[in-house]
């Protein structure tokens, strides 16, 4: 298997075989993201090369592989024909596989359209990890996410129509203090309209080499502290009505919430209330992320 550039994968893909179909990110403009700021430039690998890697993995791991994640920033942006060949080959080489997933932003999901997404689902693509970040247009514009709230909702609904699971990532604290309330309320209402299978929470940590770290240093982005982030999380959860699996499987979070909604809402709100009773100094300190 050959890898190019930094390889990131969601924690839920920790046990997955990682095979690159693309390198870099075609958007590469989100102000909080350092992943590909130093390259590599976005490119799609030839399908034949990717299939060689799949075959090498089969020779090495045999039938132990149950899930495959194709890393890099927005693999869904690759041409449908190429992805279809790769997913079909992966299904043939690993007939035991029960999940194949990629990262994909709403903008590229919309560009694919329902017909192409259905083709990819038929070829084996089962889930897309979508960086929603926020349901607020003000926040999305500030962080240059490349999609509006309406586009995020439309992309989420499109995945549902195409039969592809949606794992949506929300970034707590990304609206700074100023937009915290708006971020919580509008993200909850966007998620209510999308009703993704998974909502995964991460807390904003400024990363080195990013435009957003420069804003933090200049005082133009005032970060929410632990109690403010927890209150934001509470407001989001209070207003989240969609039936979904909530996870906060990330080291950046101040409280680890995991449950099925709406069933576990009261329990999860209680966990946040308990965390809010802890002194601020007992949470992880502020730090600048390096990876
Ligand atoms: S789309 Fe994802 S990988 Fe690309 S710049 Fe934004 S956060 Fe980073």
PDB file of C-alpha atoms and ligand atoms in Angstrom:
ATOM      1  CA  UNK A   1       0.000   0.000   0.000  1.00  0.00           C
ATOM      2  CA  UNK A   2       1.287   3.438  -0.902  1.00  0.00           C
ATOM      3  CA  UNK A   3       0.334   6.639   0.920  1.00  0.00           C
ATOM      4  CA  UNK A   4       0.747  10.301  -0.031  1.00  0.00           C
ATOM      5  CA  UNK A   5       0.470  13.282   2.316  1.00  0.00           C
ATOM      6  CA  UNK A   6      -1.004  13.258   5.812  1.00  0.00           C
ATOM      7  CA  UNK A   7      -3.442  10.396   6.360  1.00  0.00           C
ATOM      8  CA  UNK A   8      -6.438  11.307   8.529  1.00  0.00           C
ATOM      9  CA  UNK A   9      -9.340   9.053   9.334  1.00  0.00           C
ATOM     10  CA  UNK A  10     -12.341   9.373  11.655  1.00  0.00           C
ATOM     11  CA  UNK A  11     -11.953   7.559  15.018  1.00  0.00           C
ATOM     12  CA  UNK A  12     -14.831   5.297  13.989  1.00  0.00           C
ATOM     13  CA  UNK A  13     -12.615   4.002  11.157  1.00  0.00           C
ATOM     14  CA  UNK A  14      -9.792   2.967  13.515  1.00  0.00           C
ATOM     15  CA  UNK A  15     -10.200  -0.676  12.519  1.00  0.00           C
ATOM     16  CA  UNK A  16     -10.614  -0.003   8.791  1.00  0.00           C
ATOM     17  CA  UNK A  17      -8.241  -0.758   5.975  1.00  0.00           C
ATOM     18  CA  UNK A  18      -7.006   2.608   4.640  1.00  0.00           C
ATOM     19  CA  UNK A  19      -6.590   2.792   0.871  1.00  0.00           C
ATOM     20  CA  UNK A  20      -6.026   6.121  -0.871  1.00  0.00           C
ATOM     21  CA  UNK A  21      -8.070   6.876  -3.973  1.00  0.00           C
ATOM     22  CA  UNK A  22      -7.214  10.587  -3.842  1.00  0.00           C
ATOM     23  CA  UNK A  23      -4.605  12.823  -2.194  1.00  0.00           C
ATOM     24  CA  UNK A  24      -5.115  16.338  -0.793  1.00  0.00           C
ATOM     25  CA  UNK A  25      -8.369  18.296  -0.739  1.00  0.00           C
ATOM     26  CA  UNK A  26      -9.908  20.093  -3.754  1.00  0.00           C
ATOM     27  CA  UNK A  27     -11.351  22.782  -1.451  1.00  0.00           C
ATOM     28  CA  UNK A  28      -8.471  23.314   0.981  1.00  0.00           C
ATOM     29  CA  UNK A  29      -9.874  26.666   2.171  1.00  0.00           C
ATOM     30  CA  UNK A  30     -11.482  25.983   5.535  1.00  0.00           C
ATOM     31  CA  UNK A  31      -9.873  28.472   7.897  1.00  0.00           C
ATOM     32  CA  UNK A  32      -9.612  26.030  10.835  1.00  0.00           C
ATOM     33  CA  UNK A  33      -8.033  23.167   8.881  1.00  0.00           C
ATOM     34  CA  UNK A  34      -4.316  22.582   8.625  1.00  0.00           C
ATOM     35  CA  UNK A  35      -4.476  19.154   7.032  1.00  0.00           C
ATOM     36  CA  UNK A  36      -3.395  19.959   3.475  1.00  0.00           C
ATOM     37  CA  UNK A  37      -2.220  23.561   3.837  1.00  0.00           C
ATOM     38  CA  UNK A  38       1.311  22.350   3.059  1.00  0.00           C
ATOM     39  CA  UNK A  39       0.159  19.977   0.335  1.00  0.00           C
ATOM     40  CA  UNK A  40      -0.085  17.634  -1.395  1.00  0.00           C
ATOM     41  CA  UNK A  41      -2.159  19.239  -4.123  1.00  0.00           C
ATOM     42  CA  UNK A  42      -5.448  17.476  -4.741  1.00  0.00           C
ATOM     43  CA  UNK A  43      -5.190  14.627  -7.209  1.00  0.00           C
ATOM     44  CA  UNK A  44      -7.080  11.486  -8.103  1.00  0.00           C
ATOM     45  CA  UNK A  45      -5.014   8.304  -8.260  1.00  0.00           C
ATOM     46  CA  UNK A  46      -5.443   6.094 -11.328  1.00  0.00           C
ATOM     47  CA  UNK A  47      -7.933   3.320 -10.540  1.00  0.00           C
ATOM     48  CA  UNK A  48      -5.422   0.635 -11.610  1.00  0.00           C
ATOM     49  CA  UNK A  49      -2.939   1.868  -8.987  1.00  0.00           C
ATOM     50  CA  UNK A  50      -5.611   1.853  -6.253  1.00  0.00           C
ATOM     51  CA  UNK A  51      -6.665  -1.678  -7.229  1.00  0.00           C
ATOM     52  CA  UNK A  52      -3.028  -2.813  -6.926  1.00  0.00           C
ATOM     53  CA  UNK A  53      -3.073  -1.495  -3.355  1.00  0.00           C
ATOM     54  CA  UNK A  54      -6.347  -3.302  -2.627  1.00  0.00           C
ATOM     55  CA  UNK A  55      -4.831  -6.540  -3.927  1.00  0.00           C
ATOM     56  CA  UNK A  56      -1.666  -6.027  -1.862  1.00  0.00           C
ATOM     57  CA  UNK A  57      -3.872  -5.522   1.224  1.00  0.00           C
ATOM     58  CA  UNK A  58      -5.794  -8.703   0.456  1.00  0.00           C
ATOM     59  CA  UNK A  59      -2.530 -10.633   0.221  1.00  0.00           C
ATOM     60  CA  UNK A  60      -1.423  -9.174   3.566  1.00  0.00           C
ATOM     61  CA  UNK A  61      -4.640  -9.219   5.627  1.00  0.00           C
ATOM     62  CA  UNK A  62      -6.879 -11.776   3.898  1.00  0.00           C
ATOM     63  CA  UNK A  63     -10.491 -11.921   5.046  1.00  0.00           C
ATOM     64  CA  UNK A  64      -9.798 -10.046   8.316  1.00  0.00           C
ATOM     65  CA  UNK A  65     -10.772  -6.755   6.665  1.00  0.00           C
ATOM     66  CA  UNK A  66     -14.372  -5.848   7.499  1.00  0.00           C
ATOM     67  CA  UNK A  67     -14.408  -2.123   6.709  1.00  0.00           C
ATOM     68  CA  UNK A  68     -12.501   0.084   4.250  1.00  0.00           C
ATOM     69  CA  UNK A  69     -12.004   3.838   4.472  1.00  0.00           C
ATOM     70  CA  UNK A  70     -10.596   5.740   1.495  1.00  0.00           C
ATOM     71  CA  UNK A  71      -8.776   8.696   3.117  1.00  0.00           C
ATOM     72  CA  UNK A  72      -7.962  12.250   1.911  1.00  0.00           C
ATOM     73  CA  UNK A  73      -9.955  15.449   2.106  1.00  0.00           C
ATOM     74  CA  UNK A  74     -12.840  14.982  -0.277  1.00  0.00           C
ATOM     75  CA  UNK A  75     -12.576  11.643  -2.026  1.00  0.00           C
ATOM     76  CA  UNK A  76     -16.214  11.969  -3.084  1.00  0.00           C
ATOM     77  CA  UNK A  77     -15.086  14.764  -5.463  1.00  0.00           C
ATOM     78  CA  UNK A  78     -13.246  12.235  -7.694  1.00  0.00           C
ATOM     79  CA  UNK A  79     -14.934  11.340 -11.006  1.00  0.00           C
ATOM     80  CA  UNK A  80     -17.833   8.917 -10.539  1.00  0.00           C
ATOM     81  CA  UNK A  81     -16.463   6.518 -13.172  1.00  0.00           C
ATOM     82  CA  UNK A  82     -13.157   6.196 -11.298  1.00  0.00           C
ATOM     83  CA  UNK A  83     -14.795   5.760  -7.899  1.00  0.00           C
ATOM     84  CA  UNK A  84     -17.251   3.216  -9.265  1.00  0.00           C
ATOM     85  CA  UNK A  85     -14.401   1.077 -10.658  1.00  0.00           C
ATOM     86  CA  UNK A  86     -12.536   1.315  -7.328  1.00  0.00           C
ATOM     87  CA  UNK A  87     -15.552   0.476  -5.121  1.00  0.00           C
ATOM     88  CA  UNK A  88     -16.551  -2.445  -7.368  1.00  0.00           C
ATOM     89  CA  UNK A  89     -12.990  -3.774  -7.246  1.00  0.00           C
ATOM     90  CA  UNK A  90     -12.918  -3.399  -3.448  1.00  0.00           C
ATOM     91  CA  UNK A  91     -16.225  -5.313  -3.167  1.00  0.00           C
ATOM     92  CA  UNK A  92     -14.814  -8.093  -5.384  1.00  0.00           C
ATOM     93  CA  UNK A  93     -11.417  -8.305  -3.668  1.00  0.00           C
ATOM     94  CA  UNK A  94     -12.937  -8.124  -0.162  1.00  0.00           C
ATOM     95  CA  UNK A  95     -16.329  -9.863  -0.450  1.00  0.00           C
ATOM     96  CA  UNK A  96     -16.611  -9.927   3.375  1.00  0.00           C
ATOM     97  CA  UNK A  97     -16.497  -6.129   3.676  1.00  0.00           C
ATOM     98  CA  UNK A  98     -19.595  -4.661   5.308  1.00  0.00           C
ATOM     99  CA  UNK A  99     -18.762  -0.933   5.116  1.00  0.00           C
ATOM    100  CA  UNK A 100     -16.910   1.324   2.649  1.00  0.00           C
ATOM    101  CA  UNK A 101     -16.627   5.010   3.463  1.00  0.00           C
ATOM    102  CA  UNK A 102     -15.078   8.312   2.334  1.00  0.00           C
ATOM    103  CA  UNK A 103     -14.928  11.936   3.452  1.00  0.00           C
ATOM    104  CA  UNK A 104     -17.180  14.270   1.475  1.00  0.00           C
ATOM    105  CA  UNK A 105     -18.241  17.903   1.847  1.00  0.00           C
ATOM    106  CA  UNK A 106     -21.752  18.999   0.950  1.00  0.00           C
ATOM    107  CA  UNK A 107     -20.572  20.971  -2.068  1.00  0.00           C
ATOM    108  CA  UNK A 108     -19.103  17.840  -3.711  1.00  0.00           C
ATOM    109  CA  UNK A 109     -22.042  15.654  -2.686  1.00  0.00           C
ATOM    110  CA  UNK A 110     -24.339  18.112  -4.466  1.00  0.00           C
ATOM    111  CA  UNK A 111     -22.071  18.164  -7.526  1.00  0.00           C
ATOM    112  CA  UNK A 112     -22.361  14.377  -7.739  1.00  0.00           C
ATOM    113  CA  UNK A 113     -26.167  14.446  -7.803  1.00  0.00           C
ATOM    114  CA  UNK A 114     -28.572  11.653  -6.978  1.00  0.00           C
ATOM    115  CA  UNK A 115     -27.920   9.492 -10.054  1.00  0.00           C
ATOM    116  CA  UNK A 116     -24.148   9.308  -9.499  1.00  0.00           C
ATOM    117  CA  UNK A 117     -24.519   8.797  -5.750  1.00  0.00           C
ATOM    118  CA  UNK A 118     -26.859   5.884  -6.415  1.00  0.00           C
ATOM    119  CA  UNK A 119     -24.237   4.386  -8.771  1.00  0.00           C
ATOM    120  CA  UNK A 120     -21.620   4.655  -6.035  1.00  0.00           C
ATOM    121  CA  UNK A 121     -23.969   3.134  -3.460  1.00  0.00           C
ATOM    122  CA  UNK A 122     -24.610   0.202  -5.821  1.00  0.00           C
ATOM    123  CA  UNK A 123     -20.821  -0.207  -6.231  1.00  0.00           C
ATOM    124  CA  UNK A 124     -20.397  -0.528  -2.452  1.00  0.00           C
ATOM    125  CA  UNK A 125     -20.095   2.973  -0.945  1.00  0.00           C
ATOM    126  CA  UNK A 126     -22.077   2.785   2.283  1.00  0.00           C
ATOM    127  CA  UNK A 127     -21.318   5.930   4.289  1.00  0.00           C
ATOM    128  CA  UNK A 128     -19.940   9.452   3.828  1.00  0.00           C
ATOM    129  CA  UNK A 129     -18.272  11.349   6.670  1.00  0.00           C
ATOM    130  CA  UNK A 130     -19.548  14.901   6.118  1.00  0.00           C
ATOM    131  CA  UNK A 131     -17.916  17.940   7.700  1.00  0.00           C
ATOM    132  CA  UNK A 132     -21.078  19.910   8.422  1.00  0.00           C
ATOM    133  CA  UNK A 133     -19.298  21.964  11.134  1.00  0.00           C
ATOM    134  CA  UNK A 134     -22.275  24.335  11.557  1.00  0.00           C
ATOM    135  CA  UNK A 135     -25.797  24.964  10.355  1.00  0.00           C
ATOM    136  CA  UNK A 136     -25.353  28.730  10.590  1.00  0.00           C
ATOM    137  CA  UNK A 137     -24.676  30.680   7.400  1.00  0.00           C
ATOM    138  CA  UNK A 138     -22.729  33.310   9.348  1.00  0.00           C
ATOM    139  CA  UNK A 139     -20.392  30.670  10.776  1.00  0.00           C
ATOM    140  CA  UNK A 140     -20.071  28.748   7.505  1.00  0.00           C
ATOM    141  CA  UNK A 141     -19.106  31.950   5.673  1.00  0.00           C
ATOM    142  CA  UNK A 142     -16.575  32.908   8.393  1.00  0.00           C
ATOM    143  CA  UNK A 143     -14.814  29.552   8.224  1.00  0.00           C
ATOM    144  CA  UNK A 144     -15.012  29.393   4.390  1.00  0.00           C
ATOM    145  CA  UNK A 145     -16.612  25.970   4.415  1.00  0.00           C
ATOM    146  CA  UNK A 146     -17.681  26.298   0.784  1.00  0.00           C
ATOM    147  CA  UNK A 147     -21.353  25.506   1.435  1.00  0.00           C
ATOM    148  CA  UNK A 148     -24.338  27.387   2.804  1.00  0.00           C
ATOM    149  CA  UNK A 149     -26.786  26.045   5.365  1.00  0.00           C
ATOM    150  CA  UNK A 150     -29.309  25.366   2.588  1.00  0.00           C
ATOM    151  CA  UNK A 151     -26.695  23.438   0.578  1.00  0.00           C
ATOM    152  CA  UNK A 152     -25.701  21.416   3.633  1.00  0.00           C
ATOM    153  CA  UNK A 153     -29.332  20.458   4.216  1.00  0.00           C
ATOM    154  CA  UNK A 154     -29.868  19.610   0.547  1.00  0.00           C
ATOM    155  CA  UNK A 155     -26.704  17.456   0.453  1.00  0.00           C
ATOM    156  CA  UNK A 156     -27.780  15.602   3.606  1.00  0.00           C
ATOM    157  CA  UNK A 157     -31.177  14.839   2.145  1.00  0.00           C
ATOM    158  CA  UNK A 158     -29.593  13.743  -1.123  1.00  0.00           C
ATOM    159  CA  UNK A 159     -27.511  11.118   0.679  1.00  0.00           C
ATOM    160  CA  UNK A 160     -30.652   9.730   2.241  1.00  0.00           C
ATOM    161  CA  UNK A 161     -32.359   9.497  -1.164  1.00  0.00           C
ATOM    162  CA  UNK A 162     -29.307   7.757  -2.636  1.00  0.00           C
ATOM    163  CA  UNK A 163     -29.206   5.202   0.188  1.00  0.00           C
ATOM    164  CA  UNK A 164     -25.844   6.324   1.617  1.00  0.00           C
ATOM    165  CA  UNK A 165     -25.417   6.755   5.378  1.00  0.00           C
ATOM    166  CA  UNK A 166     -24.505  10.204   6.643  1.00  0.00           C
ATOM    167  CA  UNK A 167     -22.045  10.705   9.483  1.00  0.00           C
ATOM    168  CA  UNK A 168     -22.160  14.464  10.153  1.00  0.00           C
ATOM    169  CA  UNK A 169     -19.418  16.278  12.079  1.00  0.00           C
ATOM    170  CA  UNK A 170     -20.292  19.326  14.169  1.00  0.00           C
ATOM    171  CA  UNK A 171     -17.555  21.602  15.513  1.00  0.00           C
ATOM    172  CA  UNK A 172     -18.388  23.023  18.924  1.00  0.00           C
ATOM    173  CA  UNK A 173     -17.006  26.490  19.603  1.00  0.00           C
ATOM    174  CA  UNK A 174     -16.408  27.287  15.922  1.00  0.00           C
ATOM    175  CA  UNK A 175     -18.728  30.300  16.122  1.00  0.00           C
ATOM    176  CA  UNK A 176     -16.478  31.852  18.796  1.00  0.00           C
ATOM    177  CA  UNK A 177     -18.194  33.528  21.739  1.00  0.00           C
ATOM    178  CA  UNK A 178     -19.953  35.948  19.433  1.00  0.00           C
ATOM    179  CA  UNK A 179     -21.934  33.370  17.418  1.00  0.00           C
ATOM    180  CA  UNK A 180     -22.149  30.566  19.980  1.00  0.00           C
ATOM    181  CA  UNK A 181     -25.930  30.743  20.486  1.00  0.00           C
ATOM    182  CA  UNK A 182     -26.688  31.148  16.790  1.00  0.00           C
ATOM    183  CA  UNK A 183     -24.317  28.284  15.959  1.00  0.00           C
ATOM    184  CA  UNK A 184     -26.040  25.957  18.472  1.00  0.00           C
ATOM    185  CA  UNK A 185     -29.616  26.779  17.451  1.00  0.00           C
ATOM    186  CA  UNK A 186     -29.074  26.823  13.689  1.00  0.00           C
ATOM    187  CA  UNK A 187     -26.958  23.663  13.745  1.00  0.00           C
ATOM    188  CA  UNK A 188     -29.671  21.838  15.692  1.00  0.00           C
ATOM    189  CA  UNK A 189     -32.346  22.968  13.246  1.00  0.00           C
ATOM    190  CA  UNK A 190     -30.216  21.986  10.212  1.00  0.00           C
ATOM    191  CA  UNK A 191     -29.614  18.556  11.749  1.00  0.00           C
ATOM    192  CA  UNK A 192     -33.343  18.217  12.389  1.00  0.00           C
ATOM    193  CA  UNK A 193     -33.935  18.708   8.671  1.00  0.00           C
ATOM    194  CA  UNK A 194     -31.145  16.343   7.603  1.00  0.00           C
ATOM    195  CA  UNK A 195     -31.636  13.643  10.267  1.00  0.00           C
ATOM    196  CA  UNK A 196     -28.244  12.020   9.607  1.00  0.00           C
ATOM    197  CA  UNK A 197     -27.598   8.517  10.947  1.00  0.00           C
ATOM    198  CA  UNK A 198     -24.737   9.898  13.090  1.00  0.00           C
ATOM    199  CA  UNK A 199     -23.946  13.284  14.624  1.00  0.00           C
ATOM    200  CA  UNK A 200     -20.351  13.465  15.807  1.00  0.00           C
ATOM    201  CA  UNK A 201     -19.148  16.322  18.009  1.00  0.00           C
ATOM    202  CA  UNK A 202     -15.669  17.847  17.989  1.00  0.00           C
ATOM    203  CA  UNK A 203     -14.503  20.964  19.835  1.00  0.00           C
ATOM    204  CA  UNK A 204     -12.619  23.651  17.975  1.00  0.00           C
ATOM    205  CA  UNK A 205      -8.893  23.725  18.716  1.00  0.00           C
ATOM    206  CA  UNK A 206      -6.847  26.289  16.760  1.00  0.00           C
ATOM    207  CA  UNK A 207      -4.252  24.560  14.599  1.00  0.00           C
ATOM    208  CA  UNK A 208      -0.824  25.850  13.704  1.00  0.00           C
ATOM    209  CA  UNK A 209      -0.435  27.435  10.283  1.00  0.00           C
ATOM    210  CA  UNK A 210      -4.157  28.180   9.873  1.00  0.00           C
ATOM    211  CA  UNK A 211      -5.914  31.505   9.181  1.00  0.00           C
ATOM    212  CA  UNK A 212      -8.126  30.922  12.210  1.00  0.00           C
ATOM    213  CA  UNK A 213      -5.161  30.655  14.593  1.00  0.00           C
ATOM    214  CA  UNK A 214      -3.991  34.047  13.310  1.00  0.00           C
ATOM    215  CA  UNK A 215      -7.457  35.473  14.067  1.00  0.00           C
ATOM    216  CA  UNK A 216      -7.337  33.992  17.584  1.00  0.00           C
ATOM    217  CA  UNK A 217      -3.884  35.519  18.174  1.00  0.00           C
ATOM    218  CA  UNK A 218      -5.032  38.939  16.947  1.00  0.00           C
ATOM    219  CA  UNK A 219      -8.083  38.823  19.209  1.00  0.00           C
ATOM    220  CA  UNK A 220     -10.498  38.789  16.244  1.00  0.00           C
ATOM    221  CA  UNK A 221     -11.861  35.357  17.253  1.00  0.00           C
ATOM    222  CA  UNK A 222     -12.581  35.081  20.972  1.00  0.00           C
ATOM    223  CA  UNK A 223     -12.650  31.405  21.851  1.00  0.00           C
ATOM    224  CA  UNK A 224     -15.399  30.030  24.056  1.00  0.00           C
ATOM    225  CA  UNK A 225     -14.095  28.503  27.298  1.00  0.00           C
ATOM    226  CA  UNK A 226     -15.054  25.036  28.611  1.00  0.00           C
ATOM    227  CA  UNK A 227     -18.279  26.171  30.348  1.00  0.00           C
ATOM    228  CA  UNK A 228     -19.339  28.202  27.311  1.00  0.00           C
ATOM    229  CA  UNK A 229     -18.718  25.249  24.990  1.00  0.00           C
ATOM    230  CA  UNK A 230     -20.682  22.990  27.339  1.00  0.00           C
ATOM    231  CA  UNK A 231     -23.579  25.465  27.422  1.00  0.00           C
ATOM    232  CA  UNK A 232     -23.462  25.613  23.617  1.00  0.00           C
ATOM    233  CA  UNK A 233     -23.566  21.813  23.513  1.00  0.00           C
ATOM    234  CA  UNK A 234     -26.540  21.825  25.886  1.00  0.00           C
ATOM    235  CA  UNK A 235     -28.445  24.297  23.726  1.00  0.00           C
ATOM    236  CA  UNK A 236     -27.713  22.236  20.618  1.00  0.00           C
ATOM    237  CA  UNK A 237     -28.819  19.008  22.269  1.00  0.00           C
ATOM    238  CA  UNK A 238     -31.964  20.559  23.785  1.00  0.00           C
ATOM    239  CA  UNK A 239     -33.040  21.623  20.318  1.00  0.00           C
ATOM    240  CA  UNK A 240     -31.966  18.471  18.478  1.00  0.00           C
ATOM    241  CA  UNK A 241     -35.109  16.534  17.661  1.00  0.00           C
ATOM    242  CA  UNK A 242     -33.898  14.221  14.904  1.00  0.00           C
ATOM    243  CA  UNK A 243     -33.638  10.492  15.534  1.00  0.00           C
ATOM    244  CA  UNK A 244     -29.883   9.966  15.339  1.00  0.00           C
ATOM    245  CA  UNK A 245     -26.861   8.414  17.061  1.00  0.00           C
ATOM    246  CA  UNK A 246     -24.921  11.096  18.919  1.00  0.00           C
ATOM    247  CA  UNK A 247     -21.203  10.542  19.452  1.00  0.00           C
ATOM    248  CA  UNK A 248     -18.412  12.724  20.782  1.00  0.00           C
ATOM    249  CA  UNK A 249     -15.606  10.335  20.025  1.00  0.00           C
ATOM    250  CA  UNK A 250     -12.826  12.932  20.059  1.00  0.00           C
ATOM    251  CA  UNK A 251     -10.039  14.002  22.399  1.00  0.00           C
ATOM    252  CA  UNK A 252     -10.944  17.692  22.016  1.00  0.00           C
ATOM    253  CA  UNK A 253     -14.333  17.411  23.752  1.00  0.00           C
ATOM    254  CA  UNK A 254     -14.956  18.422  27.367  1.00  0.00           C
ATOM    255  CA  UNK A 255     -17.536  15.704  27.946  1.00  0.00           C
ATOM    256  CA  UNK A 256     -17.924  12.377  26.199  1.00  0.00           C
ATOM    257  CA  UNK A 257     -21.549  12.122  25.100  1.00  0.00           C
ATOM    258  CA  UNK A 258     -22.712   8.958  23.433  1.00  0.00           C
ATOM    259  CA  UNK A 259     -26.279   7.811  22.968  1.00  0.00           C
ATOM    260  CA  UNK A 260     -29.311   7.321  20.798  1.00  0.00           C
ATOM    261  CA  UNK A 261     -31.646  10.251  20.310  1.00  0.00           C
ATOM    262  CA  UNK A 262     -34.303  10.986  21.326  1.00  0.00           C
ATOM    263  CA  UNK A 263     -34.189   8.079  23.822  1.00  0.00           C
ATOM    264  CA  UNK A 264     -31.043   9.195  25.706  1.00  0.00           C
ATOM    265  CA  UNK A 265     -31.512  12.963  25.585  1.00  0.00           C
ATOM    266  CA  UNK A 266     -32.369  13.450  29.271  1.00  0.00           C
ATOM    267  CA  UNK A 267     -29.405  11.345  30.378  1.00  0.00           C
ATOM    268  CA  UNK A 268     -27.008  13.242  28.076  1.00  0.00           C
ATOM    269  CA  UNK A 269     -28.314  16.639  29.209  1.00  0.00           C
ATOM    270  CA  UNK A 270     -27.721  15.466  32.800  1.00  0.00           C
ATOM    271  CA  UNK A 271     -24.112  14.616  31.907  1.00  0.00           C
ATOM    272  CA  UNK A 272     -23.612  18.133  30.544  1.00  0.00           C
ATOM    273  CA  UNK A 273     -25.177  19.654  33.679  1.00  0.00           C
ATOM    274  CA  UNK A 274     -22.803  17.596  35.851  1.00  0.00           C
ATOM    275  CA  UNK A 275     -19.830  18.751  33.753  1.00  0.00           C
ATOM    276  CA  UNK A 276     -20.995  22.367  34.132  1.00  0.00           C
ATOM    277  CA  UNK A 277     -20.623  21.997  37.925  1.00  0.00           C
ATOM    278  CA  UNK A 278     -16.909  21.256  37.562  1.00  0.00           C
ATOM    279  CA  UNK A 279     -14.516  24.222  37.862  1.00  0.00           C
ATOM    280  CA  UNK A 280     -13.222  25.478  34.494  1.00  0.00           C
ATOM    281  CA  UNK A 281      -9.657  24.722  35.547  1.00  0.00           C
ATOM    282  CA  UNK A 282     -10.426  20.990  35.755  1.00  0.00           C
ATOM    283  CA  UNK A 283     -10.897  20.651  31.981  1.00  0.00           C
ATOM    284  CA  UNK A 284      -8.144  20.206  29.437  1.00  0.00           C
ATOM    285  CA  UNK A 285      -6.082  23.383  28.993  1.00  0.00           C
ATOM    286  CA  UNK A 286      -6.062  25.580  25.883  1.00  0.00           C
ATOM    287  CA  UNK A 287      -3.548  24.343  23.339  1.00  0.00           C
ATOM    288  CA  UNK A 288      -2.599  24.890  19.716  1.00  0.00           C
ATOM    289  CA  UNK A 289      -2.992  21.734  17.665  1.00  0.00           C
ATOM    290  CA  UNK A 290      -0.055  20.514  15.627  1.00  0.00           C
ATOM    291  CA  UNK A 291      -1.730  17.758  13.647  1.00  0.00           C
TER     292      UNK A 291
HETATM  293  S1  LIG B   1     -12.945  20.298   3.225  1.00  0.00           S
HETATM  294 FE1  LIG B   1     -12.053  19.110   4.944  1.00  0.00          FE
HETATM  295  S2  LIG B   1      -9.922  18.637   4.341  1.00  0.00           S
HETATM  296 FE2  LIG B   1     -10.687  20.246   2.954  1.00  0.00          FE
HETATM  297  S3  LIG B   1     -10.008  22.163   3.875  1.00  0.00           S
HETATM  298 FE3  LIG B   1     -12.085  21.787   4.649  1.00  0.00          FE
HETATM  299  S4  LIG B   1     -11.840  20.627   6.574  1.00  0.00           S
HETATM  300 FE4  LIG B   1      -9.849  20.552   5.476  1.00  0.00          FE
END
